[in-house]
Short mmCIF file of C-alpha atoms in Angstrom, two decimals:
data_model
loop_
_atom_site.label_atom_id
_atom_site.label_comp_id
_atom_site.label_asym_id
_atom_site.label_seq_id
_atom_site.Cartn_x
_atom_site.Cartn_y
_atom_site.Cartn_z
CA UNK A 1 78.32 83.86 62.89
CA UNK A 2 77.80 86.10 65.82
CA UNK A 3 80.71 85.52 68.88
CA UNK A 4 79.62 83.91 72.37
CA UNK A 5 79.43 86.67 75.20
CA UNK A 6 80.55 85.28 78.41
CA UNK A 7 81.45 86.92 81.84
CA UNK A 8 83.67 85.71 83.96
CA UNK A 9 84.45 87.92 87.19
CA UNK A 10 82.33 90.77 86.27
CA UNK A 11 84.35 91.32 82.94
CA UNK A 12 83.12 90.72 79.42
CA UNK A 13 84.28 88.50 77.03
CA UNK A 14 83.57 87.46 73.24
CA UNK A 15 84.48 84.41 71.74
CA UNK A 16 87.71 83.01 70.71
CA UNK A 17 88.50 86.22 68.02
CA UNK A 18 88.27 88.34 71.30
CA UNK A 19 88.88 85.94 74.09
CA UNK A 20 90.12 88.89 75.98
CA UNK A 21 88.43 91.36 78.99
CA UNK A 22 85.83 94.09 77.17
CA UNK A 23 88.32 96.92 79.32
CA UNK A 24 91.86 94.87 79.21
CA UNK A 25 92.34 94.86 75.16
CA UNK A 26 94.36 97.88 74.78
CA UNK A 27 97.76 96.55 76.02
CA UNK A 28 101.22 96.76 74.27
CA UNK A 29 100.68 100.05 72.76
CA UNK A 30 97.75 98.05 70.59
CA UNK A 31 94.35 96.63 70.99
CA UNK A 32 93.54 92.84 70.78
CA UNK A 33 92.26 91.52 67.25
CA UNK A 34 92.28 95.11 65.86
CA UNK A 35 96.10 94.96 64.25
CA UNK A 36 97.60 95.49 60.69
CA UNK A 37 97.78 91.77 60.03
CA UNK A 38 94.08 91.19 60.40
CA UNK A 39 92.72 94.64 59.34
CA UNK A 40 95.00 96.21 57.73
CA UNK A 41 93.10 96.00 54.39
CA UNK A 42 90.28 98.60 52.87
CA UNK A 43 87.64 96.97 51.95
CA UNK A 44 85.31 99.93 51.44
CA UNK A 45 83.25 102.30 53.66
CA UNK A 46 82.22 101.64 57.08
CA UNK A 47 80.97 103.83 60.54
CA UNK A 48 81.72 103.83 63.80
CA UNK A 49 80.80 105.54 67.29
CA UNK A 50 82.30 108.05 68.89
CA UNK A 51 81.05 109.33 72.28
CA UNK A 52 83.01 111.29 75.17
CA UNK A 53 82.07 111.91 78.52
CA UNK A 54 80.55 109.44 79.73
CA UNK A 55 81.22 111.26 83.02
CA UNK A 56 79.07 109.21 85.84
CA UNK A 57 78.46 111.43 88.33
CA UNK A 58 78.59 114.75 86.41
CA UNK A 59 74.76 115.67 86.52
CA UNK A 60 74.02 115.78 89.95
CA UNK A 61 77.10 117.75 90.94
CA UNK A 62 76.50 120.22 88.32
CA UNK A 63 72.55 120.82 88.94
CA UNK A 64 71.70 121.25 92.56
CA UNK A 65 68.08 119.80 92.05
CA UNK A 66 69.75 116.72 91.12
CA UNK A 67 72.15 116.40 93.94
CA UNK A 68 70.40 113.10 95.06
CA UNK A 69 70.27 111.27 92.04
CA UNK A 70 73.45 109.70 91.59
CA UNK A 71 74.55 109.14 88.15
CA UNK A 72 70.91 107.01 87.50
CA UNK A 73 70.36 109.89 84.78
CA UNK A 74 73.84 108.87 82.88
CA UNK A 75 73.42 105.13 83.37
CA UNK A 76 70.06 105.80 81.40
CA UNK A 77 71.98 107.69 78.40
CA UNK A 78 74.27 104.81 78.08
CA UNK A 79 71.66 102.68 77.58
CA UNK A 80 70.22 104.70 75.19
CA UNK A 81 73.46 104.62 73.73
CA UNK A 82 73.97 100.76 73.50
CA UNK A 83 70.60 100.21 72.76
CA UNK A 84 71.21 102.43 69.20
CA UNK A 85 74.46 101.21 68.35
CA UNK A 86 73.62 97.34 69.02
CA UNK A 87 70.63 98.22 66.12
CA UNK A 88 72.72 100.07 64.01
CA UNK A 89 72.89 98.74 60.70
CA UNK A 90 75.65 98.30 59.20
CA UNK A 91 77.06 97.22 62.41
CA UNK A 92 79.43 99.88 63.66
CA UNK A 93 83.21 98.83 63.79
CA UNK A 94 83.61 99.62 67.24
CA UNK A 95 82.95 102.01 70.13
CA UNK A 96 85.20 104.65 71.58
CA UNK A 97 84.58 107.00 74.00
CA UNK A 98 86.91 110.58 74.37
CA UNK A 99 87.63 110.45 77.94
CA UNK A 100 86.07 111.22 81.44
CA UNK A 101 84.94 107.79 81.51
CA UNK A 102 83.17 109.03 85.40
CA UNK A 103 82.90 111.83 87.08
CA UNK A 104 84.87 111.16 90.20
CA UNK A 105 88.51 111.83 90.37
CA UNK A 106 91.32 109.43 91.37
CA UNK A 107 90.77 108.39 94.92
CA UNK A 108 87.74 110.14 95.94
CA UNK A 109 84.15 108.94 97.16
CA UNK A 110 82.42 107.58 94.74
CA UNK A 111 85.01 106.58 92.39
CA UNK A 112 84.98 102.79 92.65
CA UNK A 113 81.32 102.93 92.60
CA UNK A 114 81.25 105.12 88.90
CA UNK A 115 83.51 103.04 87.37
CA UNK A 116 81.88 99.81 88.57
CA UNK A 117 78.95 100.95 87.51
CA UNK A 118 80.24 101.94 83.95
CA UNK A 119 81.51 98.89 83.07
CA UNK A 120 78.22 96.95 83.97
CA UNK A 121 76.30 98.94 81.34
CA UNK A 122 79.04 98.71 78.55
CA UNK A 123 79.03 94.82 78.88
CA UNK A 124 75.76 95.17 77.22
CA UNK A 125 77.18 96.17 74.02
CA UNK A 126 77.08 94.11 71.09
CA UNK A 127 79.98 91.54 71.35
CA UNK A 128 80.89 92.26 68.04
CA UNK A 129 81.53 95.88 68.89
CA UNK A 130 84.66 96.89 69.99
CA UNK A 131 84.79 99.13 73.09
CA UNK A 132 87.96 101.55 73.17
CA UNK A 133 87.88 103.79 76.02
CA UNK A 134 90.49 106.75 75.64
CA UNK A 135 91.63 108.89 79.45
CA UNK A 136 90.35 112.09 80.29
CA UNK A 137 91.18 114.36 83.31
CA UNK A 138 88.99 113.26 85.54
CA UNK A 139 90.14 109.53 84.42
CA UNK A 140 93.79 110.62 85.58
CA UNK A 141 93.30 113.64 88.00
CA UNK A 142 94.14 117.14 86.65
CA UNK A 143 97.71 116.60 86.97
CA UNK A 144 98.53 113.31 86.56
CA UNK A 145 100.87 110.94 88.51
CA UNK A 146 102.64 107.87 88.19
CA UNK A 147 99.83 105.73 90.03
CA UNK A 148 96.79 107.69 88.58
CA UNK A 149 98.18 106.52 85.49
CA UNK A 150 98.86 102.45 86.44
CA UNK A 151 95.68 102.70 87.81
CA UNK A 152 94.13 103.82 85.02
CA UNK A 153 95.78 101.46 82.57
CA UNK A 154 94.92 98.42 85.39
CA UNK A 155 91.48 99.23 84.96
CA UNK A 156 90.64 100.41 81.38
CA UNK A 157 93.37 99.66 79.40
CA UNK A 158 96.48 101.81 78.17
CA UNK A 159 96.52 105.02 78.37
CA UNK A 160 98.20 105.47 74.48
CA UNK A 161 97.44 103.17 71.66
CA UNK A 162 97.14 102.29 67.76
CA UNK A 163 95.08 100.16 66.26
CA UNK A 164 93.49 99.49 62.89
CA UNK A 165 90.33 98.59 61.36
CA UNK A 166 89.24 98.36 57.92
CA UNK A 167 92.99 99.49 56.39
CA UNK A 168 92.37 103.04 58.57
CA UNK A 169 95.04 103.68 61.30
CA UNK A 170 94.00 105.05 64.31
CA UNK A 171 96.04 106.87 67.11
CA UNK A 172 94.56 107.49 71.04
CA UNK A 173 96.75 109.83 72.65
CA UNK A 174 97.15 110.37 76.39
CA UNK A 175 95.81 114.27 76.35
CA UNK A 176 96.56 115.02 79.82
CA UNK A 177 100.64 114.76 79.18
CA UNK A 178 99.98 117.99 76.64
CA UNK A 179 98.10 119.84 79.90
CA UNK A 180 100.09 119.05 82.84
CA UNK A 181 102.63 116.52 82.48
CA UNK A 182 104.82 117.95 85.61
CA UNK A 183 104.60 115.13 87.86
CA UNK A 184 104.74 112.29 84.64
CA UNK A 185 107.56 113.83 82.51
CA UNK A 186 109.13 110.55 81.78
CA UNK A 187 105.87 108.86 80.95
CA UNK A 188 105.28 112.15 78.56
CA UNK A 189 108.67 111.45 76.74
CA UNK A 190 107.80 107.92 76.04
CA UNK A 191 104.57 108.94 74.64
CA UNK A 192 106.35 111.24 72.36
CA UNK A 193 108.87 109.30 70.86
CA UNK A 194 106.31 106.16 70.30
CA UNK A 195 104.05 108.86 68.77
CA UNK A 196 106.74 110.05 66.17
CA UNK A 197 107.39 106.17 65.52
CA UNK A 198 103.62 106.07 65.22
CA UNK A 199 103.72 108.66 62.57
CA UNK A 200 106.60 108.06 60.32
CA UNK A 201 105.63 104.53 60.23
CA UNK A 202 101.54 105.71 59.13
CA UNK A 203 103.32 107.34 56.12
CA UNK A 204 104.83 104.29 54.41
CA UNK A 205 102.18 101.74 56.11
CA UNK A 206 99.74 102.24 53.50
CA UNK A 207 96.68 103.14 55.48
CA UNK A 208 93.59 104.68 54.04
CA UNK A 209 93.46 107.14 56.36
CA UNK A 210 94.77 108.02 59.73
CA UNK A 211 93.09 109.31 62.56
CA UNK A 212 93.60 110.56 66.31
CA UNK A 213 91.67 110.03 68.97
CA UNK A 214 92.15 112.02 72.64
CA UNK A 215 90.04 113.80 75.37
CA UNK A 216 91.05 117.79 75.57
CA UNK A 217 91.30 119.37 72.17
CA UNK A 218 93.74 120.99 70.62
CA UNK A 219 91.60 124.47 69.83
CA UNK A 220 87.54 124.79 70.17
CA UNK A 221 86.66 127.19 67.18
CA UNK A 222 89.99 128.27 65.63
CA UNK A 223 93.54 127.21 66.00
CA UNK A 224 94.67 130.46 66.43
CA UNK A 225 92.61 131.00 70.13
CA UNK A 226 94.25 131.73 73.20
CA UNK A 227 94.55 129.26 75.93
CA UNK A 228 91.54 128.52 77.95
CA UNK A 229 90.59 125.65 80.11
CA UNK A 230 89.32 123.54 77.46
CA UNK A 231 92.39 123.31 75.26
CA UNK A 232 95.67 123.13 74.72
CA UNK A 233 98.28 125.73 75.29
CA UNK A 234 98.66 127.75 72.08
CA UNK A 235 102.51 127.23 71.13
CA UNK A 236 102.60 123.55 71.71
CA UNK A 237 99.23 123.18 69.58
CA UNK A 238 100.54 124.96 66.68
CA UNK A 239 103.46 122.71 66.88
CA UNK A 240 101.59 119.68 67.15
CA UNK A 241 99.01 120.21 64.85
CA UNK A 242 101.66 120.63 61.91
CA UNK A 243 102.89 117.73 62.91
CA UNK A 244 100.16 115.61 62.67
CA UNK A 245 99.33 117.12 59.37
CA UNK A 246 102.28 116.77 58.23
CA UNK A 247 101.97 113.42 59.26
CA UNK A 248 99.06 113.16 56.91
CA UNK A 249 96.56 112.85 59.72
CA UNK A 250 93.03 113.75 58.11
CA UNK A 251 90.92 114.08 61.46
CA UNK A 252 91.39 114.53 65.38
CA UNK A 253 88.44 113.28 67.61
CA UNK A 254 88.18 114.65 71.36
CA UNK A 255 85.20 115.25 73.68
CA UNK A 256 86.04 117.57 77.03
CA UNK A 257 84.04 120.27 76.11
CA UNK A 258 80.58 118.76 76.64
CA UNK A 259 79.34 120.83 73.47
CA UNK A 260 79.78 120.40 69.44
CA UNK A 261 83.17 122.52 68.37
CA UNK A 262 85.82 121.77 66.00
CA UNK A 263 87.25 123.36 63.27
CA UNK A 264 89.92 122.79 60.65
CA UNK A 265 94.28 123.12 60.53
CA UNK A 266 94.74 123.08 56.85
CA UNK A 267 92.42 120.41 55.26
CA UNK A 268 93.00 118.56 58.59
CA UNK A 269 89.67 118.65 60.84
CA UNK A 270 89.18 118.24 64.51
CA UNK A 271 86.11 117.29 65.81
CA UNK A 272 85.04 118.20 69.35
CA UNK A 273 81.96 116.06 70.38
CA UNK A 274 79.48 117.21 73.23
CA UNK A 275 78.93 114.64 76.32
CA UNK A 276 76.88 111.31 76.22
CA UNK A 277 76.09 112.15 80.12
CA UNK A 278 75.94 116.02 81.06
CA UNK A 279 76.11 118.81 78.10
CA UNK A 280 76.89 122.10 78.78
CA UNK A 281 75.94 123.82 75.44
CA UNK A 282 72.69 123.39 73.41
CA UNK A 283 72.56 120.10 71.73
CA UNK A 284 71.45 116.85 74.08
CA UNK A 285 73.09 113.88 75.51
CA UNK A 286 74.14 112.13 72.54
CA UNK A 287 77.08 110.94 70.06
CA UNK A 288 78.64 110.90 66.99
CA UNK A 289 78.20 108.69 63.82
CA UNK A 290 81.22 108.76 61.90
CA UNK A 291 81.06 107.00 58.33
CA UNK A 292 85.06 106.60 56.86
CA UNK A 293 85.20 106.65 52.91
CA UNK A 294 86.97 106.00 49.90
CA UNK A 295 88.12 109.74 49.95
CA UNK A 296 86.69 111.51 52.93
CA UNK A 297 85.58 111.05 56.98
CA UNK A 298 82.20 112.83 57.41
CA UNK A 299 80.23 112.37 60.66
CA UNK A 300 76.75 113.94 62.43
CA UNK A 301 76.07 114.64 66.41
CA UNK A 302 72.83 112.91 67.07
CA UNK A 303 70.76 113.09 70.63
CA UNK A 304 70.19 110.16 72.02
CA UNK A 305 66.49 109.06 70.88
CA UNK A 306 67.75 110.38 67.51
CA UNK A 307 70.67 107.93 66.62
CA UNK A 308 68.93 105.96 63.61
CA UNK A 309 68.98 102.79 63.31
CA UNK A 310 70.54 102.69 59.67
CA UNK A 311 73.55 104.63 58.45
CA UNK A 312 74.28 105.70 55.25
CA UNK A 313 77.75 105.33 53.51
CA UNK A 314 78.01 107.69 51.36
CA UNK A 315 78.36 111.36 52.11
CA UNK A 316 75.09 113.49 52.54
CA UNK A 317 75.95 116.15 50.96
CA UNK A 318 76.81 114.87 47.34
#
């Protein structure tokens, strides 16, 4: 039986399983309906979506023919978006997108107007599809504060989270505490001690697999790269990316980049997915189909008016 959508006060809601705001479910350091108790069990291979960047706004800053356009050219590429994943068969388990949610940064023009905007088209999604929105920089300014972040979390959601579906754990991670924290240190700290509980507990919770989710990655191409300003400083990523494999994490998911990178730690793979709004490399607007198996996570980058409409779970290459 498919769940009543209602909207109440510009918000979205699904029926009594979700009877909570589409951009108010990640609260508590979890995410409403999506716990151990009620999915905490594999029951076999599923997909989901994972787009970044959103980034309302980004075009027409970036091109200078485009300067008058607003962000009409992103609003379209979400509903491209949508459109796909509210076909997709089997139904995706949810929705995330990596950060940069709009273009505008905390307190300047436009802002309100993004975000507004933003959450108009996502109501659209299926209202069986979970929508998990994870911060980026622009989401939280470049160095984050104390009210950039309650704003944030106000609006969207928190800013760190767990949550599991289909007996996988899953981890979003507040990426801008790893690039500037200077102004948040205390909120930092808390962050890393619930992450360590986070991952001590994933090791004796019996999870299928366990996966991270955040905006900057940790390395583009190689973990052994210097420092640029699309990753993370090299000594602390080197120190965090054995602990998360040590951890037993299997794969990291970030956007930031607005191209396709990624590359492995070990057997652990990170996966850095170009922009659903403005890319900067070669491969279109699009997102990423990610199918979780018995014994592996494989997942394809697909341009918008290329997402199909039924995914496979198996993996391709076998």
């Amino acid at each position: 039986m498919r769940l009543e959508v209602k909207v109440s006060h510009g918000l979205h809601y699904q029926g009594d399983a979700m009877a909570v705001p589409l951009f108010q479910r990640a609260r508590n350091r979890g995410y409403h309906g999506l716990d151990k108790a009620t999915e905490g069990e594999w029951k076999g291979p599923f997909c989901f979506i994972q787009g970044a960047d959103t980034q309302y706004g980004m075009i027409a800053d970036f091109f200078t023919e485009k300067a008058d356009t607003g962000w009409q050219e992103e609003i379209e590429l979400t509903r491209k978006a949508i459109a796909a994943a509210n076909k997709m068969t089997p139904r995706p388990k949810f929705f995330i997108v990596c950060g940069d949610l709009v273009n505008a940064f905390p307190g300047t023009e436009g802002r309100e107007e993004q975000e507004k905007d933003l959450k108009r088209e996502f109501m659209n999604l299926d209202s069986e599809i979970p929508l998990v929105c994870v911060c980026g920089n622009h989401d939280l300014g470049n160095t984050p504060t104390r009210q950039t972040v309650a704003n944030y979390v106000d609006k969207f959601g928190d800013d760190y989270f767990s949550f599991w579906v289909g007996g996988v754990k899953f981890i979003v991670l507040n990426s801008q505490f790893y690039e500037d924290p200077s102004q948040v240190m205390e909120l930092k700290e808390k962050q890393d001690q619930w992450l360590d509980e986070q991952l001590a507990g994933a090791q004796t919770s019996g999870c299928k697999h366990l996966v991270i989710f955040q905006h900057i990655p940790w390395f583009l191409e190689d973990p052994n790269e210097g420092k640029d300003y699309f990753n993370i400083e090299k000594e602390l990523r080197l120190k965090m990316l054995e602990k998360f494999k040590s951890a037993g994490v299997r794969t990291i998911f970030c956007g930031h980049y607005h191209r396709n990178a990624g590359g492995f730690y070990g057997d652990m793979e990170e996966v850095v997915t170009s922009a659903m709004g403005c890319p900067l490399g070669e491969a279109k607007s699009g997102l990423r189909v990610v199918r979780i198996l018995d014994n592996s996570i494989t997942h394809d980058y697909y341009a918008m008016d290329d997402i199909p409409e039924r995914v496979t779970l198996s993996n391709p290459s076998l």
